[in-house]
Coordinates of C-alpha atoms (C1' of nucleotides) in Angstrom, one line a residue:
Chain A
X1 CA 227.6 142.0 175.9
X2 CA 228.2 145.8 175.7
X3 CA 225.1 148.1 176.2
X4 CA 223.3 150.0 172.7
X5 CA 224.1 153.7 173.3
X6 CA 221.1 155.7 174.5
X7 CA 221.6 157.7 171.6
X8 CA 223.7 158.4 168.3
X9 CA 226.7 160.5 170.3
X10 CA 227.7 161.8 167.2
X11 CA 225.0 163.4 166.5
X12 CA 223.8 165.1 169.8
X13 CA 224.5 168.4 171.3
X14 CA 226.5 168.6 174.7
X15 CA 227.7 171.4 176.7
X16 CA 225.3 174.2 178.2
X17 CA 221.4 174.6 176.6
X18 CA 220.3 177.6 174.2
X19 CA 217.7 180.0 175.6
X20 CA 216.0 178.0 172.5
X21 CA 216.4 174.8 173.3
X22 CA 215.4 175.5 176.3
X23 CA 212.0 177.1 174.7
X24 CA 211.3 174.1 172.8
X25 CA 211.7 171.6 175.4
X26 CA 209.7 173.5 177.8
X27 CA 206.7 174.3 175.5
X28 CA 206.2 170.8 174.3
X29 CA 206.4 169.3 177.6
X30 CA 204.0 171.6 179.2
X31 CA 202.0 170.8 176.4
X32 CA 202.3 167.2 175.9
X33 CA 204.1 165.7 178.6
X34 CA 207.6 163.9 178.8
X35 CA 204.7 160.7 176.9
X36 CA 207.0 158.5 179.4
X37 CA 209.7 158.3 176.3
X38 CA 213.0 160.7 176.9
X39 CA 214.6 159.0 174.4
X40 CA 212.3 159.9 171.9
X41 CA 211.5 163.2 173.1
X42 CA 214.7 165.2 171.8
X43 CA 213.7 164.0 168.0
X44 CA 209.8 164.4 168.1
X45 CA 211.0 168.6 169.0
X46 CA 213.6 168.2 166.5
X47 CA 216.5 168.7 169.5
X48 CA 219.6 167.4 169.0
X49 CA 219.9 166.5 172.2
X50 CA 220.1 163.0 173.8
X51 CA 216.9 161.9 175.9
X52 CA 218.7 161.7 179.2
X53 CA 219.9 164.9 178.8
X54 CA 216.4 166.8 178.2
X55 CA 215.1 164.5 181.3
X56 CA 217.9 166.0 183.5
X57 CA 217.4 169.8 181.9
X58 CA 213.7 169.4 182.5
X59 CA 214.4 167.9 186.1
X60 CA 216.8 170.6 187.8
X61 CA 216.3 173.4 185.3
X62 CA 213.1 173.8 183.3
X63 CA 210.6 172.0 185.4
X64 CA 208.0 174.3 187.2
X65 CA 208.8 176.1 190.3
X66 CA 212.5 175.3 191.0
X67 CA 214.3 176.7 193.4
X68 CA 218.2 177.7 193.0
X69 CA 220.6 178.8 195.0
X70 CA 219.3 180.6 198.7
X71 CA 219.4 177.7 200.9
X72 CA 217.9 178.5 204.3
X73 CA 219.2 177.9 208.0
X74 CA 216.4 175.5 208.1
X75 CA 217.3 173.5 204.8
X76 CA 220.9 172.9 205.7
X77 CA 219.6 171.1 209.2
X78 CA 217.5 169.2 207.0
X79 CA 220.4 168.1 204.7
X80 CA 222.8 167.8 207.3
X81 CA 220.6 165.7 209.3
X82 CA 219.4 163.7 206.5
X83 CA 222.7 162.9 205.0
X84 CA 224.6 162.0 208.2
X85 CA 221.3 159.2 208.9
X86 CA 220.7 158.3 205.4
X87 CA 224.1 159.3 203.5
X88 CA 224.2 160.6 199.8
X89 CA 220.5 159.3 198.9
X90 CA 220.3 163.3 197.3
X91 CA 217.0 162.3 195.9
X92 CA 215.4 161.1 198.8
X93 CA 216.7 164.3 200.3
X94 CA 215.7 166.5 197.6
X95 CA 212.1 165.2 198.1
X96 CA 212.1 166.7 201.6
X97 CA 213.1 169.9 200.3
X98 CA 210.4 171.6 198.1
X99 CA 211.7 173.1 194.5
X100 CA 215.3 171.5 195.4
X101 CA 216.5 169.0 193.1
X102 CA 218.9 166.4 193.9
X103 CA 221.9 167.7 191.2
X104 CA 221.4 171.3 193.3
X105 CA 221.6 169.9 197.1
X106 CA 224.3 167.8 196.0
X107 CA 226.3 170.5 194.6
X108 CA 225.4 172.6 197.4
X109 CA 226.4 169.8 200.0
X110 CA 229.8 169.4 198.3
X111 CA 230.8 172.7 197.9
X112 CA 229.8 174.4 200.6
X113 CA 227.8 172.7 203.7
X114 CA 230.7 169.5 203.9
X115 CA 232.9 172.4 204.5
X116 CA 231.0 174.3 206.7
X117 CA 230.7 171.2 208.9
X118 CA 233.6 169.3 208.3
X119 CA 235.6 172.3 208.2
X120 CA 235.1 172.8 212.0
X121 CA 237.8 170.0 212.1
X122 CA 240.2 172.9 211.2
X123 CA 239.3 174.4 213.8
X124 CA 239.5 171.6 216.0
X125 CA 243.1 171.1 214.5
X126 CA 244.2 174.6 214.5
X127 CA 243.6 174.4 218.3
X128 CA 246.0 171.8 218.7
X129 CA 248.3 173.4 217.1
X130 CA 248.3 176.3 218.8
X131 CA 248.9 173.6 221.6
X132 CA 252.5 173.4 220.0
X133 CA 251.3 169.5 218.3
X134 CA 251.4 171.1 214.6
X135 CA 253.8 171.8 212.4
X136 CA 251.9 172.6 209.3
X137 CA 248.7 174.9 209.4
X138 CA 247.8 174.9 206.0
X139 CA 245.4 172.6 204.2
X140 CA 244.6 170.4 207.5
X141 CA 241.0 170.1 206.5
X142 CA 239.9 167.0 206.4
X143 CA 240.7 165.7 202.6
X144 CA 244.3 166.9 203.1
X145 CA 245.5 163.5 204.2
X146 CA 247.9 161.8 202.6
X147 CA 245.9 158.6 202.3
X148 CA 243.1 160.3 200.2
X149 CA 243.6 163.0 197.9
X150 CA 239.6 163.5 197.4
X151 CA 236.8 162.6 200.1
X152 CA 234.1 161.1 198.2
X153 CA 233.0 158.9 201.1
X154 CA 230.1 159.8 202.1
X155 CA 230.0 157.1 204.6
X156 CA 233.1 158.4 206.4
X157 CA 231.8 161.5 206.1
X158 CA 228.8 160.6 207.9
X159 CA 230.9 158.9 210.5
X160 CA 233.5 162.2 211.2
X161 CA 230.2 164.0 211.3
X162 CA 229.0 161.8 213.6
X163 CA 231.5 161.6 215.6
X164 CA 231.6 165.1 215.4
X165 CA 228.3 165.5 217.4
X166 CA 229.2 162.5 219.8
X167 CA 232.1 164.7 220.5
X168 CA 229.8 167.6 221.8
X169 CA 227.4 165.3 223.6
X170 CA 229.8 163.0 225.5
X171 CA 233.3 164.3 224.8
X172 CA 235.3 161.3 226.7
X173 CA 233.4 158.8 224.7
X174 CA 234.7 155.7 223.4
X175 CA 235.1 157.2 219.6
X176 CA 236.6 160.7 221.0
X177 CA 238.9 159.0 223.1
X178 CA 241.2 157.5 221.5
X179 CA 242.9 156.4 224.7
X180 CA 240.0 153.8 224.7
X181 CA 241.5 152.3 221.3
X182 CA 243.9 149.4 221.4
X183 CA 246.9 150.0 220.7
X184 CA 248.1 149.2 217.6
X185 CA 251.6 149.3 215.8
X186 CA 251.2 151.8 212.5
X187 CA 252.0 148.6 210.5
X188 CA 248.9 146.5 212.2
X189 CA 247.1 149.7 211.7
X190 CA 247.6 149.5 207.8
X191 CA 246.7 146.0 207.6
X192 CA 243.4 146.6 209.2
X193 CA 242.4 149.6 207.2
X194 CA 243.4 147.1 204.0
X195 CA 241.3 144.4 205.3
X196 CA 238.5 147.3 205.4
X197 CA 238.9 148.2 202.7
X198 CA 238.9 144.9 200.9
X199 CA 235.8 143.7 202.8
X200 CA 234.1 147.0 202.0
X201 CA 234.7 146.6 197.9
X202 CA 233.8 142.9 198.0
X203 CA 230.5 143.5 200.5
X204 CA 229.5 146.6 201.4
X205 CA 226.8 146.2 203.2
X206 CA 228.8 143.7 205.8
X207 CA 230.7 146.2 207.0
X208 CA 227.9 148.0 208.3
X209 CA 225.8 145.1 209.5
X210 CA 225.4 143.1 212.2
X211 CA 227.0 145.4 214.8
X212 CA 225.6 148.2 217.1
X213 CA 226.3 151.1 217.5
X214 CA 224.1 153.6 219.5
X215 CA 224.4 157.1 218.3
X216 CA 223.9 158.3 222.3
X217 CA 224.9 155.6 224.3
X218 CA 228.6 154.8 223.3
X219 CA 229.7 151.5 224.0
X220 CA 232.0 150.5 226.3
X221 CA 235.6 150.1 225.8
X222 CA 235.4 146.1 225.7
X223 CA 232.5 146.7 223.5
X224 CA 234.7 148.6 221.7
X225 CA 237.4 146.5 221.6
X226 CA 235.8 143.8 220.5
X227 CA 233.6 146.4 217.8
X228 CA 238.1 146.7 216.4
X229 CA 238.8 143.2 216.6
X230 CA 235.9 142.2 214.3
X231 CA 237.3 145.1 212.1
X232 CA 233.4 146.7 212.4
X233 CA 232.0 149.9 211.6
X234 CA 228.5 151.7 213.5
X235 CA 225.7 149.9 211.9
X236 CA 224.0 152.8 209.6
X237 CA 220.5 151.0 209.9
X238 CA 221.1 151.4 213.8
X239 CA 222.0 154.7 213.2
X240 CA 219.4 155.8 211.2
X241 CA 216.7 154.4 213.6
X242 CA 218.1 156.6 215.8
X243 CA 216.5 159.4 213.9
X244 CA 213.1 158.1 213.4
X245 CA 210.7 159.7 215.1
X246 CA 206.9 159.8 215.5
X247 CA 206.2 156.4 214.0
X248 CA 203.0 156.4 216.0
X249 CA 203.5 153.1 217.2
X250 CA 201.8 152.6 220.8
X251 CA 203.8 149.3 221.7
X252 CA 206.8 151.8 221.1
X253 CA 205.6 154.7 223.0
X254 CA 208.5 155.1 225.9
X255 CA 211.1 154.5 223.4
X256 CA 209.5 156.5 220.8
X257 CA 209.4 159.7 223.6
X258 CA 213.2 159.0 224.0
X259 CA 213.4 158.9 220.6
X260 CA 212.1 162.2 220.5
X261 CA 214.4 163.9 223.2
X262 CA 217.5 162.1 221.3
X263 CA 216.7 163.6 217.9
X264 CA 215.6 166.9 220.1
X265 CA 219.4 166.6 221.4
X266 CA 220.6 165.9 218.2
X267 CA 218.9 168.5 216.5
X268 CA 220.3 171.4 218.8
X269 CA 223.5 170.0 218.4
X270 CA 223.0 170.2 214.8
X271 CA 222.0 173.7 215.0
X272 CA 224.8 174.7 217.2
X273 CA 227.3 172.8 214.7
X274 CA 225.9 175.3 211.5
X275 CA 225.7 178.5 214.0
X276 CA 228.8 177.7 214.9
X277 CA 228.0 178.2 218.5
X278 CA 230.1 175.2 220.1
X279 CA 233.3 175.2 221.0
X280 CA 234.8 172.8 218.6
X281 CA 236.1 169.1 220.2
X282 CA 239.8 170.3 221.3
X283 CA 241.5 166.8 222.6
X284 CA 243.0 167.2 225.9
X285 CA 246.5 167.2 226.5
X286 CA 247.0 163.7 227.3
X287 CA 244.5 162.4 224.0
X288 CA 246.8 164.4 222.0
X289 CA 249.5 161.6 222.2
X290 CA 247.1 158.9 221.7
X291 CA 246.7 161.2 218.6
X292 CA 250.1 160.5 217.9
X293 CA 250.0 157.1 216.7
X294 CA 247.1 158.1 213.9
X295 CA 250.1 160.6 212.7
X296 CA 252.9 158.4 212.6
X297 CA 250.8 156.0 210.6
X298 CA 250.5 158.7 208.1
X299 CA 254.5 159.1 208.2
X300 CA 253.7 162.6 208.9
X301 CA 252.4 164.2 212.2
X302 CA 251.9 167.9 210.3
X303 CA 248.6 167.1 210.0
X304 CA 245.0 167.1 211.8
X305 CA 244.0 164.2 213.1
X306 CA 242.3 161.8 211.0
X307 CA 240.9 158.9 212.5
X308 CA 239.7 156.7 209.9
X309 CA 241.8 156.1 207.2
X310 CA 240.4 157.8 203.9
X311 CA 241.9 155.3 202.0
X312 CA 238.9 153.3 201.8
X313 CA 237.4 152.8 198.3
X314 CA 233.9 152.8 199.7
X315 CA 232.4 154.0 196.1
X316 CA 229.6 151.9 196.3
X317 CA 229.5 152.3 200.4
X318 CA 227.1 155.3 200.3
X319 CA 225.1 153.6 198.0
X320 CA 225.0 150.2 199.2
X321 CA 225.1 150.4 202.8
X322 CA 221.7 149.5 203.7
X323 CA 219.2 147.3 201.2
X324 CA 215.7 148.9 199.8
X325 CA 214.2 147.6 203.0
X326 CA 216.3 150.5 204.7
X327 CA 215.6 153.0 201.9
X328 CA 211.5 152.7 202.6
X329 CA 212.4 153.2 205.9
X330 CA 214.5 155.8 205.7
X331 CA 211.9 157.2 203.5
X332 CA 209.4 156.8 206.1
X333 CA 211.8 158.0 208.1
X334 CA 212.1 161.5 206.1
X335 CA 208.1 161.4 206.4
X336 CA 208.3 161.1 209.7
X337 CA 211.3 163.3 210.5
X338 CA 209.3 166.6 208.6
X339 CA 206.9 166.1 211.3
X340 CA 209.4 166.0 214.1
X341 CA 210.7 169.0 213.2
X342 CA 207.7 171.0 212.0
X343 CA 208.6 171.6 208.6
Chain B
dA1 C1' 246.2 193.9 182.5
dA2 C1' 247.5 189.2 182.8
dC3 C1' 247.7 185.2 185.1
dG4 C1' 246.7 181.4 188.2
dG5 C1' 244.1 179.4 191.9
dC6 C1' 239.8 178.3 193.6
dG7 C1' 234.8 177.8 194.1
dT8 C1' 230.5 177.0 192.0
dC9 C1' 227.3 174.7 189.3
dA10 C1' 225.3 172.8 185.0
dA11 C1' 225.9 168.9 182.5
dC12 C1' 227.8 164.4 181.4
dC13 C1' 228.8 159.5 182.3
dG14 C1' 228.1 155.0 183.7
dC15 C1' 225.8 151.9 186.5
dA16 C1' 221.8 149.4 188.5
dG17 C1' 217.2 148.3 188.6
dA18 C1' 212.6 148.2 186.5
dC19 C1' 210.2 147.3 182.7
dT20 C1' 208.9 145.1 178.3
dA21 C1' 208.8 142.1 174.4
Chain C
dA1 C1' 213.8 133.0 181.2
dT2 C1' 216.2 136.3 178.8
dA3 C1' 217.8 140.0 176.2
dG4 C1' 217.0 144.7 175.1
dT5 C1' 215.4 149.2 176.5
dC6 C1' 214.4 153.0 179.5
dT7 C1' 214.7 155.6 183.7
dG8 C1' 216.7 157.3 187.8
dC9 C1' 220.5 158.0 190.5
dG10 C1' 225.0 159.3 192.3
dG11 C1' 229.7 160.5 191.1
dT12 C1' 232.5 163.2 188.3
dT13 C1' 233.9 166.7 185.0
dG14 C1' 234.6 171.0 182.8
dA15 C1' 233.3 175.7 181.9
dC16 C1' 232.9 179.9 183.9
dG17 C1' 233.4 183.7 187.1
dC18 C1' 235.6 185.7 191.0
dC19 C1' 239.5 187.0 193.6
dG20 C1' 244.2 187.7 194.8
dT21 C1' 248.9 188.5 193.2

DNA sequence: AACGGCGTCAACCGCAGACTA
DNA sequence: ATAGTCTGCGGTTGACGCCGT
């Protein structure tokens, strides 16, 4: 059974609000309130409008003391660091952020901060290729791959990002040394990143469950095998807990102090990533042709590496990867963080 | 000046969950 | 218990402006 339309389409406005429009909504809300009804909103102020899109106009645009555009040093950590432990929750970011909105630090996240910190993989890349490894120096950013023409995963995201930082902290770590992966034939390597991809569209929260990753302690390399062999990604939740902080818990009180010092850590590695005051991870000369094998799967080796494949259809990853218990903690968790960082 | 490519951002769309009758 | 309605959210789209050719 289809779902009734949320308003007559044919007779609603779309496309960018009048000054007037703009007026009208503004003065009756301020004045009345939304009365808990969008829907009805747009036709008691005589706007032909639909509800939801007076709700989001009055949200991101209209609504009292919004910010836009200007995004401190000090924002961007917070985003940064939020979206690598809690993914694209942009709301649950946005509440962090004073005057943001979700629709702006999403916008602002796409366009600008993924590249800013993803981008460093150019870097990362053109450095190898100045090693003589590349053949192509254009568009070897990370969504150039011929697996994915678009990255909308914001959980593989998270992970390159990740990874990104492990590759500061302890550069010969089992997920920056890809000497430590088994070895697989390009063809075995496809059928895993199918069977990912199928187990991450049918369940997506089993791919992130039930398996431990430590954001500072890598595991081993058996750990890591056997992390491949069950076809597993870095539990998120594990992740994320690695960011909470200050949860005033006295039975937790050593572990909460090393919690401290490893969001501390992370933190300055953060800071160094958006300064751009680190030395990007350059893979040494004999990771380079363990590199090798990531390229030929791609039938190309022209480009940077990319060491997941991008192919997944994780739509619903970002969303789904953790269940509401994780969201209240994450959300405690963003409590808890402003403290840890003095915001 | 005209054109195309690209980045930005406001707005739209569709889904999921909460709520209500 | 169930169907309908509303809200909130995240992903995507399209208009617009800037810049280089």
């Amino acid at each position: 059974m289809g779902r009734a339309p949320c308003c007559d389409k044919a007779n609603v406005k779309k496309g960018p609000w009048a000054p007037e429009e703009d007026a009208k909504l503004k003065a009756y809300i301020e004045q009345y309130g939304t009365g808990n009804n969008w829907i009805a909103l747009p036709q008691k102020i005589g706007l032909k409008r639909c509800g939801k899109s007076c709700r989001l106009r009055w949200l991101n645009y209209l609504r009292p003391n919004i910010k836009h555009g200007g995004f401190s040093e000090e924002e961007d950590n917070i985003i940064c660091s939020l979206y690598i432990s809690i993914g694209s929750r942009w709301s649950i970011i946005a509440a962090q952020l004073p005057g943001r909105t979700d629709n702006d630090i999403k916008n602002y996240w796409n366009t600008r901060l993924k590249k800013k910190l993803l981008g460093r993989r150019k870097e990362s890349s053109s450095n190898t290729s100045s090693m003589g490894e590349r053949k192509d120096t254009a568009n070897n950013g990370l969504e150039d791959n011929s697996y994915s023409p678009a990255l909308s995963n914001s959980a593989l995201e998270r992970l390159q990002l990740h990874m990104q930082l492990q590759s500061l902290q302890k550069p010969f770590s089992f997920y920056n040394n890809p000497g430590l992966w088994p070895k697989l034939h390009p063809l075995q390597e496809k059928i895993m990143i199918q069977s990912l991809q199928s187990m991450n569209q049918s369940s997506p929260t089993a791919l992130w469950q039930g398996q431990n990753i430590d954001l500072y302690e890598p595991p081993t390399a058996a750990m890591a095998q056997e992390d491949l062999g069950k076809m597993s990604m870095p539990n998120v939740n594990e992740l994320e807990n690695s960011f909470i902080i200050g949860n005033n818990n006295p039975a937790d009180g050593i572990e909460q102090s090393n919690a401290g010092r490893e969001v501390s850590g992370f933190q300055a590695e953060l800071d160094d990533f958006l300064n751009n005051k680190t030395v990007a991870f350059v893979p040494q000369e004999d990771q380079i042709t363990e590199f090798d094998c990531f390229q030929e799967m791609n039938g190309s080796k022209d480009d940077s590496v990319i060491w997941w494949s991008n192919d997944f259809e994780t739509k619903s990853a970002s969303s789904n990867s953790w269940d509401s218990t994780s969201v209240l903690q994450s959300e405690q968790m963003c409590q808890d963080y402003g403290l840890g960082y003095n915001m």
